[in-house]
Each structure stands twice: as structure tokens, then as C-alpha cells.
Short mmCIF file of C-alpha atoms and ligand atoms in Angstrom, two decimals:
data_model
loop_
_atom_site.label_atom_id
_atom_site.label_comp_id
_atom_site.label_asym_id
_atom_site.label_seq_id
_atom_site.Cartn_x
_atom_site.Cartn_y
_atom_site.Cartn_z
CA MET A 13 -10.55 -97.08 -2.58
CA ILE A 14 -8.50 -97.92 0.56
CA HIS A 15 -9.60 -96.21 3.90
CA ASP A 16 -11.53 -93.37 1.71
CA LYS A 17 -8.74 -92.69 -0.39
CA THR A 18 -7.23 -93.80 -4.09
CA LEU A 19 -4.14 -95.27 -4.15
CA ASP A 20 -3.03 -91.98 -5.93
CA GLN A 21 -4.17 -89.81 -3.37
CA TRP A 22 -2.50 -92.07 -0.40
CA GLN A 23 1.09 -91.67 -2.37
CA HIS A 24 0.41 -87.89 -2.89
CA SER A 25 -0.55 -87.55 1.09
CA HIS A 26 1.95 -90.37 2.26
CA PRO A 27 4.93 -90.31 -0.34
CA LEU A 28 6.67 -93.24 1.32
CA ILE A 29 3.32 -95.34 0.27
CA ALA A 30 4.64 -95.68 -3.22
CA ASP A 31 8.13 -97.35 -2.06
CA LEU A 32 6.23 -99.50 0.35
CA VAL A 33 3.66 -100.76 -2.28
CA ARG A 34 6.76 -101.57 -5.00
CA LEU A 35 8.41 -103.50 -1.97
CA GLN A 36 11.28 -101.11 -2.06
CA PRO A 37 13.36 -101.21 1.36
CA THR A 38 12.19 -97.94 3.00
CA THR A 39 13.58 -95.84 5.93
CA TRP A 40 11.06 -93.34 8.11
CA PHE A 41 12.27 -91.30 10.77
CA ASN A 42 9.14 -90.32 12.88
CA PRO A 43 8.72 -86.65 12.82
CA GLY A 44 6.16 -87.10 15.80
CA LEU A 45 9.12 -88.35 17.72
CA ALA A 46 8.76 -86.29 21.19
CA PRO A 47 10.75 -85.85 24.15
CA THR A 48 10.59 -89.04 26.28
CA ALA A 49 9.35 -87.34 29.55
CA GLN A 50 6.43 -86.01 27.79
CA ALA A 51 5.63 -89.20 25.48
CA LEU A 52 5.73 -91.86 28.20
CA GLY A 53 2.55 -90.34 29.37
CA ASP A 54 1.21 -91.96 26.30
CA VAL A 55 1.73 -95.46 27.61
CA PRO A 56 -0.76 -96.57 30.45
CA LEU A 57 2.32 -98.30 32.34
CA THR A 58 5.11 -97.09 34.73
CA LEU A 59 8.45 -98.28 35.69
CA ALA A 60 6.73 -99.54 38.65
CA ASP A 61 4.76 -101.95 36.52
CA VAL A 62 7.95 -103.26 35.04
CA ASP A 63 9.67 -103.81 38.29
CA ASP A 64 6.73 -105.32 39.57
CA ALA A 65 7.45 -107.96 36.61
CA SER A 66 11.01 -108.07 37.17
CA ALA A 67 10.08 -108.87 40.76
CA ARG A 68 7.68 -111.84 39.58
CA LEU A 69 10.27 -113.20 37.24
CA GLU A 70 12.85 -113.74 40.38
CA ARG A 71 10.01 -114.83 42.81
CA PHE A 72 9.68 -117.73 39.71
CA ALA A 73 13.70 -118.05 39.36
CA SER A 74 13.72 -121.34 41.87
CA TYR A 75 10.92 -122.79 39.85
CA ILE A 76 12.55 -122.17 36.46
CA ALA A 77 15.95 -123.47 37.45
CA SER A 78 14.06 -126.87 39.00
CA ALA A 79 11.69 -127.36 35.83
CA PHE A 80 14.48 -126.41 32.97
CA PRO A 81 17.77 -127.47 34.36
CA GLN A 82 19.49 -125.35 31.38
CA THR A 83 18.70 -122.69 33.40
CA ALA A 84 20.37 -123.77 36.32
CA VAL A 85 23.71 -121.83 35.58
CA SER A 86 21.95 -118.67 35.71
CA LYS A 87 19.82 -119.65 38.86
CA GLY A 88 16.51 -119.71 36.45
CA ILE A 89 17.03 -116.41 35.16
CA ILE A 90 15.91 -116.37 31.56
CA GLU A 91 18.48 -113.67 30.12
CA SER A 92 20.52 -113.46 27.12
CA PRO A 93 24.25 -112.25 26.36
CA LEU A 94 25.39 -109.13 25.28
CA LEU A 95 27.98 -109.67 22.50
CA PRO A 96 30.45 -107.23 20.39
CA LEU A 97 29.80 -107.38 16.43
CA ALA A 98 32.82 -105.31 15.44
CA GLN A 99 34.13 -107.31 12.67
CA VAL A 100 30.59 -107.71 11.12
CA GLN A 101 30.56 -103.86 11.60
CA ALA A 102 33.80 -103.29 9.83
CA ALA A 103 32.66 -106.16 7.08
CA LEU A 104 29.45 -104.07 6.46
CA CYS A 105 31.17 -100.44 6.54
CA ALA A 106 33.42 -101.98 3.77
CA GLU A 107 30.92 -103.14 1.57
CA ALA A 108 28.75 -99.87 1.94
CA GLN A 109 31.58 -97.76 1.56
CA VAL A 110 31.31 -95.55 4.45
CA PRO A 111 33.70 -95.28 7.64
CA VAL A 112 33.16 -97.31 10.83
CA GLN A 113 31.26 -94.92 13.21
CA GLY A 114 30.44 -96.00 16.95
CA ALA A 115 30.35 -99.66 17.93
CA LEU A 116 27.69 -102.35 17.00
CA TRP A 117 26.84 -105.12 19.29
CA LEU A 118 24.12 -108.15 19.55
CA LYS A 119 21.65 -108.68 22.15
CA ALA A 120 21.66 -112.35 21.73
CA ASP A 121 17.91 -113.33 22.58
CA ASN A 122 18.58 -116.10 19.92
CA LEU A 123 20.41 -117.87 23.05
CA LEU A 124 17.30 -117.17 25.36
CA PRO A 125 17.23 -120.80 27.04
CA ILE A 126 13.77 -122.46 26.92
CA SER A 127 12.12 -121.15 23.51
CA GLY A 128 15.38 -119.62 22.08
CA SER A 129 13.64 -116.34 21.30
CA ILE A 130 12.71 -112.84 22.22
CA LYS A 131 9.40 -114.61 23.06
CA ALA A 132 10.89 -116.50 25.91
CA ARG A 133 10.73 -113.09 27.39
CA GLY A 134 6.89 -112.06 26.96
CA GLY A 135 5.55 -115.39 26.35
CA ILE A 136 6.99 -116.92 29.25
CA TYR A 137 6.32 -114.02 31.82
CA GLU A 138 2.45 -114.22 30.80
CA VAL A 139 1.92 -117.80 31.62
CA LEU A 140 3.77 -117.47 35.09
CA LYS A 141 1.95 -114.53 35.96
CA HIS A 142 -1.65 -116.59 35.42
CA ALA A 143 -0.38 -119.48 36.86
CA GLU A 144 0.88 -117.10 39.97
CA ASP A 145 -2.58 -115.53 40.03
CA LEU A 146 -4.45 -118.97 39.94
CA ALA A 147 -2.47 -120.52 42.49
CA LEU A 148 -2.09 -117.60 44.99
CA ALA A 149 -6.46 -117.52 44.91
CA ALA A 150 -6.93 -121.44 45.24
CA GLY A 151 -4.19 -121.20 48.08
CA ILE A 152 -1.78 -123.54 46.38
CA LEU A 153 1.08 -121.09 46.90
CA GLN A 154 1.32 -118.57 49.56
CA PRO A 155 3.03 -115.09 49.25
CA GLY A 156 6.54 -115.83 50.38
CA ASP A 157 6.84 -119.35 49.41
CA ASP A 158 9.70 -121.01 47.62
CA TYR A 159 8.05 -121.50 44.16
CA ALA A 160 10.24 -124.51 43.40
CA SER A 161 6.92 -126.50 45.16
CA LEU A 162 5.28 -125.84 41.77
CA ASP A 163 7.49 -128.17 40.08
CA SER A 164 5.15 -130.84 41.58
CA ASP A 165 2.71 -133.48 40.66
CA ARG A 166 0.29 -131.71 42.83
CA ALA A 167 0.64 -128.30 41.20
CA ARG A 168 0.50 -129.85 37.75
CA ALA A 169 -2.92 -131.68 38.77
CA PHE A 170 -4.34 -128.06 40.15
CA PHE A 171 -3.17 -126.26 36.76
CA GLY A 172 -4.48 -129.25 34.35
CA GLN A 173 -7.86 -128.16 35.15
CA TYR A 174 -7.20 -125.08 33.25
CA SER A 175 -6.15 -124.28 29.53
CA VAL A 176 -4.05 -121.46 27.79
CA ALA A 177 -4.38 -120.46 24.24
CA VAL A 178 -2.66 -118.27 21.83
CA GLY A 179 -2.72 -117.50 18.14
CA SER A 180 1.09 -117.50 16.84
CA THR A 181 3.40 -117.56 13.65
CA GLY A 182 5.67 -119.97 15.70
CA ASN A 183 7.74 -118.55 18.27
CA LEU A 184 5.18 -117.30 20.61
CA GLY A 185 3.48 -120.29 20.29
CA LEU A 186 6.63 -122.19 21.16
CA SER A 187 7.37 -120.28 24.46
CA ILE A 188 3.62 -120.29 25.70
CA GLY A 189 3.21 -123.89 24.63
CA ILE A 190 6.37 -125.23 26.22
CA MET A 191 5.67 -123.22 29.43
CA SER A 192 2.23 -123.81 29.70
CA ALA A 193 2.71 -127.78 29.33
CA ARG A 194 5.61 -127.94 31.87
CA LEU A 195 3.20 -126.24 34.34
CA GLY A 196 0.50 -128.87 33.75
CA PHE A 197 -1.91 -126.33 31.64
CA LYS A 198 -3.73 -128.17 28.85
CA ALA A 199 -2.23 -125.78 25.90
CA SER A 200 -3.60 -125.04 22.50
CA VAL A 201 -1.39 -123.20 19.86
CA HIS A 202 -3.34 -121.98 16.68
CA MET A 203 -0.65 -121.88 14.09
CA SER A 204 -0.60 -119.55 11.19
CA ALA A 205 0.32 -121.03 7.78
CA ASP A 206 3.99 -119.32 7.88
CA ALA A 207 4.55 -121.28 11.23
CA ARG A 208 7.80 -123.74 10.48
CA GLN A 209 6.80 -127.43 10.74
CA TRP A 210 9.43 -127.95 13.28
CA LYS A 211 7.64 -125.77 15.61
CA LYS A 212 4.72 -127.71 15.09
CA ASP A 213 6.55 -131.01 15.77
CA ARG A 214 8.16 -129.51 18.87
CA LEU A 215 5.13 -128.48 20.48
CA ARG A 216 3.45 -131.47 19.77
CA SER A 217 6.07 -133.67 21.65
CA CYS A 218 5.59 -131.53 24.60
CA GLY A 219 1.95 -132.53 24.72
CA VAL A 220 0.63 -129.16 23.36
CA GLU A 221 -2.41 -129.44 21.00
CA VAL A 222 -1.47 -127.62 17.52
CA ILE A 223 -4.26 -126.36 15.33
CA GLU A 224 -2.95 -125.60 11.62
CA TYR A 225 -4.64 -122.89 9.43
CA ALA A 226 -3.97 -122.28 5.89
CA SER A 227 -4.43 -118.56 6.34
CA ASP A 228 -2.06 -115.88 8.02
CA TYR A 229 -1.47 -114.69 11.82
CA SER A 230 -4.24 -112.32 12.04
CA VAL A 231 -6.60 -115.56 11.46
CA ALA A 232 -5.12 -117.69 14.02
CA VAL A 233 -5.19 -115.42 16.53
CA GLU A 234 -8.92 -114.90 15.77
CA GLN A 235 -9.62 -118.57 16.06
CA GLY A 236 -7.57 -118.95 19.40
CA ARG A 237 -9.88 -115.96 20.89
CA GLN A 238 -12.99 -117.58 19.90
CA GLN A 239 -12.19 -121.09 21.28
CA ALA A 240 -10.87 -119.21 24.66
CA GLU A 241 -14.11 -117.19 24.83
CA ALA A 242 -16.28 -120.46 24.93
CA ASP A 243 -14.33 -121.80 27.96
CA PRO A 244 -14.19 -119.81 31.00
CA ARG A 245 -11.71 -121.93 32.32
CA CYS A 246 -9.18 -121.04 29.39
CA HIS A 247 -6.81 -118.09 29.21
CA PHE A 248 -6.06 -116.61 25.95
CA VAL A 249 -2.73 -115.01 25.59
CA ASP A 250 -3.44 -111.96 23.25
CA ASP A 251 -0.39 -111.10 21.52
CA GLU A 252 -2.06 -107.90 20.09
CA ASN A 253 -2.74 -106.59 23.37
CA SER A 254 -1.74 -107.69 26.30
CA ILE A 255 -0.13 -105.71 29.02
CA ASN A 256 1.34 -108.82 30.92
CA LEU A 257 3.41 -109.58 27.41
CA PHE A 258 4.59 -106.19 27.05
CA LEU A 259 5.94 -105.95 30.68
CA GLY A 260 7.58 -109.30 30.03
CA TYR A 261 9.57 -107.86 27.32
CA ALA A 262 10.28 -104.72 29.13
CA VAL A 263 12.14 -106.52 31.91
CA ALA A 264 15.09 -106.49 29.55
CA ALA A 265 15.70 -103.08 29.45
CA ARG A 266 16.93 -102.99 33.53
CA ARG A 267 18.91 -106.22 32.96
CA LEU A 268 20.56 -104.67 29.66
CA GLN A 269 21.29 -101.49 31.63
CA ARG A 270 23.70 -103.65 33.72
CA GLN A 271 25.28 -105.51 31.21
CA LEU A 272 26.16 -102.31 29.50
CA GLU A 273 27.78 -101.12 32.62
CA ALA A 274 29.65 -104.39 33.09
CA ALA A 275 30.87 -103.86 29.55
CA GLY A 276 31.87 -100.34 30.11
CA ILE A 277 29.63 -99.00 27.68
CA ARG A 278 28.23 -95.43 28.37
CA VAL A 279 24.92 -94.20 27.56
CA ASP A 280 24.17 -90.42 27.86
CA ALA A 281 23.45 -87.46 25.78
CA GLU A 282 26.91 -87.48 24.56
CA HIS A 283 26.71 -91.33 24.17
CA PRO A 284 23.71 -92.31 22.41
CA LEU A 285 22.42 -95.91 22.35
CA PHE A 286 20.48 -96.62 19.31
CA VAL A 287 18.66 -100.26 19.26
CA TYR A 288 17.43 -101.97 16.16
CA LEU A 289 14.19 -104.24 17.02
CA PRO A 290 12.61 -106.65 14.45
CA CYS A 291 8.63 -105.89 14.73
CA GLY A 292 6.13 -108.31 13.83
CA VAL A 293 2.73 -107.13 16.06
CA GLY A 294 4.74 -104.95 17.83
CA GLY A 295 4.64 -106.18 21.50
CA GLY A 296 8.14 -107.74 21.56
CA PRO A 297 9.97 -104.59 20.47
CA GLY A 298 7.31 -101.96 21.58
CA GLY A 299 7.75 -103.71 25.46
CA VAL A 300 11.45 -103.78 25.04
CA ALA A 301 11.78 -100.19 23.74
CA PHE A 302 9.21 -99.10 26.54
CA GLY A 303 11.36 -100.27 29.07
CA LEU A 304 14.58 -98.66 27.73
CA LYS A 305 13.21 -95.42 27.40
CA GLN A 306 12.01 -95.57 30.96
CA ILE A 307 15.46 -96.22 32.04
CA PHE A 308 17.76 -94.12 29.11
CA ALA A 309 15.03 -91.58 28.27
CA ASP A 310 16.17 -89.38 25.45
CA ALA A 311 19.55 -91.05 25.38
CA VAL A 312 18.10 -94.09 23.59
CA HIS A 313 16.78 -94.50 20.41
CA CYS A 314 14.48 -97.11 19.26
CA VAL A 315 14.02 -98.27 15.57
CA PHE A 316 11.72 -101.19 14.45
CA ALA A 317 12.48 -103.32 11.40
CA GLU A 318 10.16 -105.26 9.70
CA PRO A 319 10.28 -107.16 5.97
CA THR A 320 9.44 -105.51 2.88
CA HIS A 321 6.66 -107.59 2.44
CA SER A 322 5.06 -107.16 5.86
CA PRO A 323 5.40 -103.49 6.89
CA CYS A 324 2.28 -103.36 9.23
CA MET A 325 3.85 -101.33 11.97
CA LEU A 326 5.60 -98.50 9.52
CA LEU A 327 2.13 -98.35 7.87
CA GLY A 328 -0.12 -98.23 10.58
CA VAL A 329 2.04 -95.13 12.51
CA TYR A 330 2.77 -93.51 9.35
CA THR A 331 -0.84 -93.37 8.04
CA GLY A 332 -2.15 -93.25 11.43
CA LEU A 333 -4.70 -95.89 10.92
CA HIS A 334 -2.81 -98.35 13.48
CA GLU A 335 -4.91 -101.89 13.56
CA GLN A 336 -7.38 -100.16 11.16
CA VAL A 337 -5.15 -100.84 8.42
CA SER A 338 -3.67 -104.27 7.10
CA VAL A 339 -0.68 -104.51 4.32
CA TYR A 340 -3.18 -106.34 2.22
CA ASP A 341 -5.27 -103.03 2.19
CA PHE A 342 -2.31 -101.89 -0.07
CA GLY A 343 -1.68 -105.05 -1.89
CA ILE A 344 1.02 -105.98 0.01
CA ASP A 345 1.42 -109.78 0.30
CA ASN A 346 2.70 -110.61 3.67
CA ARG A 347 4.80 -113.31 2.49
CA THR A 348 8.35 -113.36 3.82
CA ALA A 349 10.96 -115.63 5.22
CA ALA A 350 10.81 -113.81 8.25
CA ASP A 351 8.27 -116.08 9.94
CA GLY A 352 8.37 -114.31 13.32
CA LEU A 353 7.74 -110.80 11.49
CA ALA A 354 4.94 -112.04 9.00
CA VAL A 355 2.16 -109.97 10.43
CA GLY A 356 -0.31 -108.20 8.22
CA ARG A 357 -1.78 -105.92 10.86
CA PRO A 358 -0.09 -104.11 13.54
CA SER A 359 -0.95 -104.03 17.34
CA GLY A 360 -3.05 -100.99 18.06
CA PHE A 361 -2.03 -100.87 21.33
CA VAL A 362 1.64 -100.45 20.63
CA GLY A 363 1.25 -98.31 17.66
CA ARG A 364 -0.73 -95.85 19.44
CA SER A 365 1.26 -95.87 22.68
CA MET A 366 4.89 -95.87 21.70
CA GLN A 367 4.12 -93.49 18.36
CA ARG A 368 5.75 -90.67 20.12
CA LEU A 369 8.79 -92.83 21.43
CA ILE A 370 9.97 -94.72 18.67
CA ASP A 371 12.70 -92.85 16.36
CA GLY A 372 12.11 -94.59 13.27
CA TYR A 373 11.20 -97.61 11.04
CA TYR A 374 12.56 -99.19 8.21
CA THR A 375 12.30 -102.16 5.81
CA VAL A 376 14.57 -104.99 4.68
CA PRO A 377 14.08 -107.44 1.79
CA ASP A 378 14.01 -110.95 2.36
CA GLU A 379 17.36 -111.31 0.36
CA GLN A 380 19.24 -109.11 2.51
CA LEU A 381 18.12 -111.14 5.74
CA TYR A 382 19.65 -114.18 3.95
CA ARG A 383 22.99 -112.61 3.06
CA GLN A 384 23.59 -111.05 6.35
CA LEU A 385 22.44 -114.64 8.04
CA ALA A 386 25.21 -116.05 5.87
CA GLN A 387 27.47 -112.92 6.74
CA LEU A 388 27.02 -113.19 10.44
CA GLU A 389 27.64 -116.92 11.00
CA ALA A 390 30.81 -116.77 8.57
CA ILE A 391 32.39 -113.81 10.71
CA GLU A 392 31.28 -114.29 13.81
CA GLY A 393 29.79 -117.84 14.46
CA HIS A 394 26.26 -116.15 15.40
CA ARG A 395 23.47 -118.54 14.06
CA LEU A 396 20.11 -116.53 14.15
CA GLU A 397 17.07 -117.03 12.32
CA PRO A 398 15.86 -114.91 9.18
CA SER A 399 13.29 -112.60 11.19
CA ALA A 400 16.37 -112.03 13.70
CA LEU A 401 18.53 -110.41 10.96
CA ALA A 402 16.04 -107.40 10.32
CA GLY A 403 18.05 -105.31 12.82
CA LEU A 404 21.49 -105.73 11.57
CA PRO A 405 21.15 -103.30 8.68
CA GLY A 406 19.77 -100.62 10.94
CA PHE A 407 22.76 -98.74 11.85
CA LEU A 408 23.78 -97.95 8.15
CA ARG A 409 20.24 -96.46 7.71
CA VAL A 410 20.66 -94.14 10.70
CA THR A 411 24.28 -93.02 9.77
CA GLY A 412 23.19 -92.66 6.13
CA GLU A 413 19.90 -91.01 6.45
CA ARG A 414 19.22 -87.63 4.27
CA GLN A 415 15.44 -86.88 5.80
CA GLY A 416 17.21 -84.24 8.47
CA TYR A 417 16.51 -86.83 11.35
CA ARG A 418 19.98 -86.53 12.77
CA GLN A 419 20.23 -82.72 12.46
CA ARG A 420 16.78 -82.69 14.28
CA LEU A 421 18.11 -84.43 17.08
CA GLY A 422 21.35 -82.90 17.43
CA LEU A 423 23.14 -85.96 16.89
CA SER A 424 26.44 -84.68 15.79
CA ALA A 425 29.35 -86.88 13.93
CA GLN A 426 31.04 -86.70 17.59
CA ARG A 427 28.12 -88.06 19.35
CA LEU A 428 27.86 -90.95 16.50
CA ALA A 429 31.68 -91.59 17.01
CA ASN A 430 30.42 -92.36 20.42
CA ALA A 431 27.63 -94.29 19.70
CA THR A 432 26.82 -97.81 20.45
CA HIS A 433 24.50 -99.51 17.97
CA LEU A 434 22.87 -102.42 19.61
CA VAL A 435 20.94 -105.38 17.11
CA TRP A 436 18.52 -106.95 18.94
CA GLY A 437 19.25 -110.69 17.52
CA THR A 438 15.22 -112.12 18.48
CA GLY A 439 15.97 -115.70 17.64
CA GLY A 440 17.46 -118.75 16.01
CA SER A 441 19.14 -121.25 18.50
CA MET A 442 16.08 -123.56 18.75
CA VAL A 443 16.08 -123.84 14.49
CA PRO A 444 17.12 -127.66 13.57
CA ASP A 445 20.25 -128.20 12.28
CA ASP A 446 18.84 -128.86 8.39
CA GLU A 447 16.91 -125.96 8.68
CA MET A 448 19.86 -123.84 9.35
CA GLN A 449 21.94 -125.25 6.82
CA ALA A 450 19.42 -124.74 4.14
CA TYR A 451 19.15 -120.58 5.18
CA LEU A 452 22.79 -120.56 5.26
CA ALA A 453 23.36 -122.30 1.92
CA GLN A 454 20.46 -119.71 0.55
CA GLY A 455 22.64 -116.91 2.16
CA ARG A 456 25.86 -117.97 0.70
CA THR A 457 24.38 -118.00 -2.71
CA LEU A 458 23.09 -114.81 -2.60
CA LEU A 459 26.56 -113.56 -1.27
CA ALA A 460 28.30 -115.36 -3.89
CA GLY A 461 25.96 -113.42 -6.54
CA HIS A 462 26.38 -110.18 -5.40
C1 LIG B 21 7.59 -112.70 17.20
C2 LIG B 21 9.33 -112.24 17.04
C3 LIG B 21 9.77 -111.01 16.55
C4 LIG B 21 8.87 -109.64 16.78
O1 LIG B 21 8.00 -109.83 17.72
P1 LIG B 21 6.54 -108.71 17.84
O2 LIG B 21 5.86 -108.88 19.18
O3 LIG B 21 5.48 -109.92 17.10
O4 LIG B 21 6.63 -107.69 17.30
C5 LIG B 21 11.08 -110.78 16.30
N1 LIG B 21 11.93 -111.82 15.98
C6 LIG B 21 11.52 -112.71 16.06
C7 LIG B 21 12.51 -114.06 15.78
C8 LIG B 21 10.14 -113.16 16.68
O5 LIG B 21 9.73 -114.43 16.95
#
């Protein structure tokens, strides 16, 4: 029995489960999608909360520019470029034998400074928020101060009395660990078995304690949580439930709005914006989608992408079981080359509060991630890690769908011709060269055999 039903009963009541269990690429357009104005009420946060997070990151910009000189060019603001993907779009459309409709773009979070992934948004924000709370309460900082003063031995000695802990498949640990250690916190990262060796080495070289587990992400998180509970001076970054992580991701939306304007890209009912977000536990894509829905409302269509071996959010929302269900319950193994997405149980907070705001969910086989990793590198020169490729096939799932989704939403051929499809490229620039060469070799081999 799986949650009170046999697998047969599940497959009868939820037909897509058969495909998920057989690891078939699956696409599900959400019949529960609701008008944005109505569905935003499900989220216990507002645009004012996002703007507050954005203002906090601006207060910290002088500190960031001082502590991380690579951010001096952007004056301490951690942001990624918006890049056209016209050639890859043409190649993928030719391969699928479909006409090019709309325009494909990349949000290159692989290039985010400091930690090279989308976690440089939420992860770094949460550590900064915690540091600000402590420093203001202790009088180390006064409102209105120049936060560059935190890049000092005095501040580091203060933060050194406190610690930060997190459980991670790798990238969140990198962001939290690098930022915490730089501020002076004692940092410990509980790493799941999927985490790449170079991420552990990198963290240890920054003075972060890395605790390794032979098991998956959920176990690493639980161990981190327990360690932190035993120590009142330890702040646990709760990837499954943290409001601050979520808000840190959401800040991306306002900044993207400015980038779209600068690129002359319109977003409205006649010019829909589709955004394809790789999903692990859900906080990153959920936070970004929340920010985007606040700004673009019904004109933006957010779609989550997961590996066929780790479809936890699709399964959680589709069955309505959310964090009560794990992919293992259905015999799905949670083993994927997309280490950033190797999560078996979704965030209940994200699943529940975003379930009427997300247009759809789909799964991608690892071989396709590798193939597209090599294609993107060959055609456009962008180097993404496997997880970050999950968003690339999304536009073909939308334009080729036959579930009545486009019709239901009034997404006519004319509107699709005006559409912008945005692939959220969630990570890659920190991957060491030998590791990237191995990814590329794998992808090229698959392409040659295609
Ligand atoms: C963490 C991560 C994601 C997904 O974020 P979640 O908050 O776990 O859903 C996507 N891509 C990469 C590269 C990541 O590291």
C-alpha cells in the first residue's frame, strides 16, 4: 500500500503516475491553476516583503563589494545577465521538426558571482538577514550605517560567537558556507551522498565544516536540523520551509523586469512570458515564481522542471500529498546526474502555497540533460551544470502540448508567436574544468549516438 491505496488504484485515479514510475518524460499542466490575483492569497507574503528583501540586499551591497571584489563591477549587487538563445532554439526546433515560435532566452544564474548558482540569491540573502538581525540587536550596526564596516576583524569576532548550519545536495551548502565563513560565522554544511567532491573541497578550503552522509538530501537536512536545535547560538537554514530563502529568490523578479525592459521585451496578455525553472525541494523556483507572479500576474507562466528520477514536486502537487509523499514511496530511486535536483520529498510550504500559481511541471531524463549541456556549449558557448539544463526543453513541451492547456488559457498561435520563453540556467560556472570536460564528453557521446 502507498498512502492507503495500491499502485493500481493510484494509476487509476492519477494516470500520470504510471509514466512517472516507469521514468518516462512526463508533462502535467495544472488544472488547478487560478487567476493570479486570487491565488496569490495562498502565499503568506506580499510584494512589500519582496521589496523589503531587495532593500536589505542594497544595504549590504557595500559590504558585498568589499568582501567579494569580483562584485565590485556590479557595486555589490549579485545579479546575472539575460542572454538570447536564438541559435539553440533554432537547432532544437529543427531537431523536433517544429517551427520556431516566439523567442528563447537564458537567465544566466550560472554566472552569478560568489557561488555560481541560483543559491547565491536565497542562500546568501538568508545569511545576510541573520547577520543584520544579530548585529543590529547587539549594536554592532546602527540603522543607516555603511555596512562595509562589517568587513572588519571586530565584526568577524562578533559573528564568530555564532554558527550557521544547513543540509544540502551541494549548491546551497556552497552559498551558505562561503557567505557565513566570510562574515566570520562558524559554518557547518551537512552534505548528502549526491554532493560533488569539489563542492566539499571548496567549502573546507573556506574553513567550513563539512559533514558527509551516505544517504540523501532529506537525511542531511534532518541531521543539520538536529545539530542546530541543540545549540541556541546556531542558526539552521531550513531549505524546506524558510521564508527568508524564498524571499531572497523572489528579489530576482523586479530585476528581471528591468532587464526585459532594457532588452525591449514586452510582457502582457498579448506577449506572454514563459519561465522554465529547475526544481529540487522547490524554494528556488517557488520564490522566483512568486516574485514574477506579483509583477506580471497572468501574463507570466511558470513551469517547473525535474529529473525523471526525482519528480518530487510534480508528485506532491499532482497527488495533493505534498511533503507527505516521497518519490521512494512509488519506487522511484532519486538517483540523477542533476545533483542540485536530487530531492525525494518536496517542500510542503512551496507546494501548498504555490499550487494554484504554477502552470505546469515536467520531467527530463538525465541523457537529455547531458545532450543539451553539450549542445548549449557547442552552439552558444554557455557552460551549465546538468541540473541547470532541465529548463531548456520546456518551451517544446508548451508549444507541443495536447492536454488542452493552451486552449484553456487562450494561448493562441498569435500569442505564442509573440511569446518569450525564458530558461532559468540555475548553475555551472563554479564547476571545475575537469568535471565540466567530463560532462561535455558524456553529452557529446550521447549526441553522436543520437
Ligand atoms: C538548488 C538548485 C535548484 C533548485 O532549487 P530548489 O530550491 O532546491 O528547488 C536548481 N538548480 C540548481 C543548479 C540548484 O543548485
